[in-house]
Amino acid sequence: MQPSADSLQAGNYIGALMQWRDMQTEYDAFFSVVDLHALTAPQDPAELREKTRRTAAQYIAAGIEPSRSTLYVQSHVRAHAELAWILSTITGFGEAGRMTQFKDKSQKQGADNASVGLFTYPVLMAADILLYQTDVVPVGDDQKQHVELTRDLAERFNARFGETFRVPQPVIPRETARIYDLQNPTSKMSKSAESHAGVLWLLDEVDVTAKKIMRAVTDNDGVVAYDRENKPGVSNLMTIHAALTGRTIAQIEDEFAGRGYGDFKKAVRDVVVAEFGPVRERALELLDDPAELDRVLAANAAKAEAVADATLADVYDRVGLLRRAV
């Protein structure tokens, strides 16, 4: 994830971090705070550094274990930028231009304000993936197209220069991962929302989180039933409850039949506070000792570098770049 806010939000936690935490038991996992990607939007340098630490601290607090997985800052491994350049030379202008995220963001920013970095964002993402000979990539629907481009580039490079990259498979999390704004439940919960009243931040104080949930938009019929089209507000709260408790939507509907939204909101509040409270506490502990956090990130960057540099050396040999004499 990009370090583009002071805190991650519930959608990041449920849609990504919970999935990543579980994947650690099955895979040799690499997780990155993608600060180079964040530069596609204007950043204050001091704030970017602080947000990078805060994002890494929340990864760890949410259960990403640096001793078990490799958790690093993207810019700490220079091979990302170097491989991105090589991959850009085999990427068609047309295929890069067809990426829907670029189209959407460039339309919002205006053609004259959209940067080349935004245009080549998917190529850097491909480098992020291919450097580590990745088998599977957990992604949301909005990133699946980028992983398809990554697969195309890997296959193209392999066909042209010989077998070099593993071709990764995208893994899309279950539907319960999509979390919506509490005040505007037809829009995805996002750090860029006009109002933060409907955004559950991991680092919000407990009473702030509780108030946001109790004030969440629902509807007038008072029936706790899942219906995304006609009851988006209560359906969103049910999704959050189900994701954090492991219960099914049907079980939640049975439990709260005839009880109304007041009781249900209190239950959601209690579940969210119980889940996010310890994450907030642990993240703040980590941020209280930035030198130790930086040490952990540096050690993990060295682990990532060992893998990435080996891949990059192979790539350089295959494309014909002259090795520097020792």
JSON list of N, CA and C in Angstrom, two decimals, residues 11 14-15 174-180 188-189 239:
[
{"chain": "A", "resi": 11, "resn": "GLY", "atom": "N", "xyz": [-11.10, -0.56, 5.23]},
{"chain": "A", "resi": 11, "resn": "GLY", "atom": "CA", "xyz": [-11.04, -1.27, 3.95]},
{"chain": "A", "resi": 11, "resn": "GLY", "atom": "C", "xyz": [-9.67, -1.88, 3.70]},
{"chain": "A", "resi": 14, "resn": "ILE", "atom": "N", "xyz": [-9.44, -4.97, 6.34]},
{"chain": "A", "resi": 14, "resn": "ILE", "atom": "CA", "xyz": [-10.27, -6.13, 6.02]},
{"chain": "A", "resi": 14, "resn": "ILE", "atom": "C", "xyz": [-9.98, -6.66, 4.62]},
{"chain": "A", "resi": 15, "resn": "GLY", "atom": "N", "xyz": [-9.79, -5.76, 3.68]},
{"chain": "A", "resi": 15, "resn": "GLY", "atom": "CA", "xyz": [-9.59, -6.18, 2.30]},
{"chain": "A", "resi": 15, "resn": "GLY", "atom": "C", "xyz": [-8.20, -6.64, 1.96]},
{"chain": "A", "resi": 174, "resn": "ARG", "atom": "N", "xyz": [-12.01, -12.57, -1.04]},
{"chain": "A", "resi": 174, "resn": "ARG", "atom": "CA", "xyz": [-13.45, -12.82, -1.04]},
{"chain": "A", "resi": 174, "resn": "ARG", "atom": "C", "xyz": [-14.24, -11.51, -1.06]},
{"chain": "A", "resi": 175, "resn": "GLU", "atom": "N", "xyz": [-15.48, -11.60, -1.45]},
{"chain": "A", "resi": 175, "resn": "GLU", "atom": "CA", "xyz": [-16.34, -10.42, -1.63]},
{"chain": "A", "resi": 175, "resn": "GLU", "atom": "C", "xyz": [-16.47, -9.59, -0.36]},
{"chain": "A", "resi": 176, "resn": "THR", "atom": "N", "xyz": [-16.38, -10.22, 0.82]},
{"chain": "A", "resi": 176, "resn": "THR", "atom": "CA", "xyz": [-16.54, -9.47, 2.06]},
{"chain": "A", "resi": 176, "resn": "THR", "atom": "C", "xyz": [-15.44, -8.44, 2.24]},
{"chain": "A", "resi": 177, "resn": "ALA", "atom": "N", "xyz": [-14.43, -8.46, 1.37]},
{"chain": "A", "resi": 177, "resn": "ALA", "atom": "CA", "xyz": [-13.33, -7.50, 1.51]},
{"chain": "A", "resi": 177, "resn": "ALA", "atom": "C", "xyz": [-13.74, -6.09, 1.10]},
{"chain": "A", "resi": 178, "resn": "ARG", "atom": "N", "xyz": [-14.82, -5.90, 0.37]},
{"chain": "A", "resi": 178, "resn": "ARG", "atom": "CA", "xyz": [-15.17, -4.56, -0.11]},
{"chain": "A", "resi": 178, "resn": "ARG", "atom": "C", "xyz": [-15.96, -3.82, 0.96]},
{"chain": "A", "resi": 179, "resn": "ILE", "atom": "N", "xyz": [-15.34, -2.77, 1.49]},
{"chain": "A", "resi": 179, "resn": "ILE", "atom": "CA", "xyz": [-15.93, -1.99, 2.57]},
{"chain": "A", "resi": 179, "resn": "ILE", "atom": "C", "xyz": [-16.27, -0.60, 2.05]},
{"chain": "A", "resi": 180, "resn": "TYR", "atom": "N", "xyz": [-17.45, -0.11, 2.44]},
{"chain": "A", "resi": 180, "resn": "TYR", "atom": "CA", "xyz": [-17.94, 1.17, 1.94]},
{"chain": "A", "resi": 180, "resn": "TYR", "atom": "C", "xyz": [-17.95, 2.24, 3.03]},
{"chain": "A", "resi": 188, "resn": "LYS", "atom": "N", "xyz": [-16.91, 3.34, -2.10]},
{"chain": "A", "resi": 188, "resn": "LYS", "atom": "CA", "xyz": [-15.90, 2.58, -1.37]},
{"chain": "A", "resi": 188, "resn": "LYS", "atom": "C", "xyz": [-15.23, 3.45, -0.31]},
{"chain": "A", "resi": 189, "resn": "MET", "atom": "N", "xyz": [-15.00, 2.87, 0.88]},
{"chain": "A", "resi": 189, "resn": "MET", "atom": "CA", "xyz": [-14.29, 3.61, 1.92]},
{"chain": "A", "resi": 189, "resn": "MET", "atom": "C", "xyz": [-12.90, 3.97, 1.40]},
{"chain": "A", "resi": 239, "resn": "THR", "atom": "N", "xyz": [-21.27, -6.58, 6.51]},
{"chain": "A", "resi": 239, "resn": "THR", "atom": "CA", "xyz": [-20.03, -7.05, 5.90]},
{"chain": "A", "resi": 239, "resn": "THR", "atom": "C", "xyz": [-18.86, -6.89, 6.87]}
]
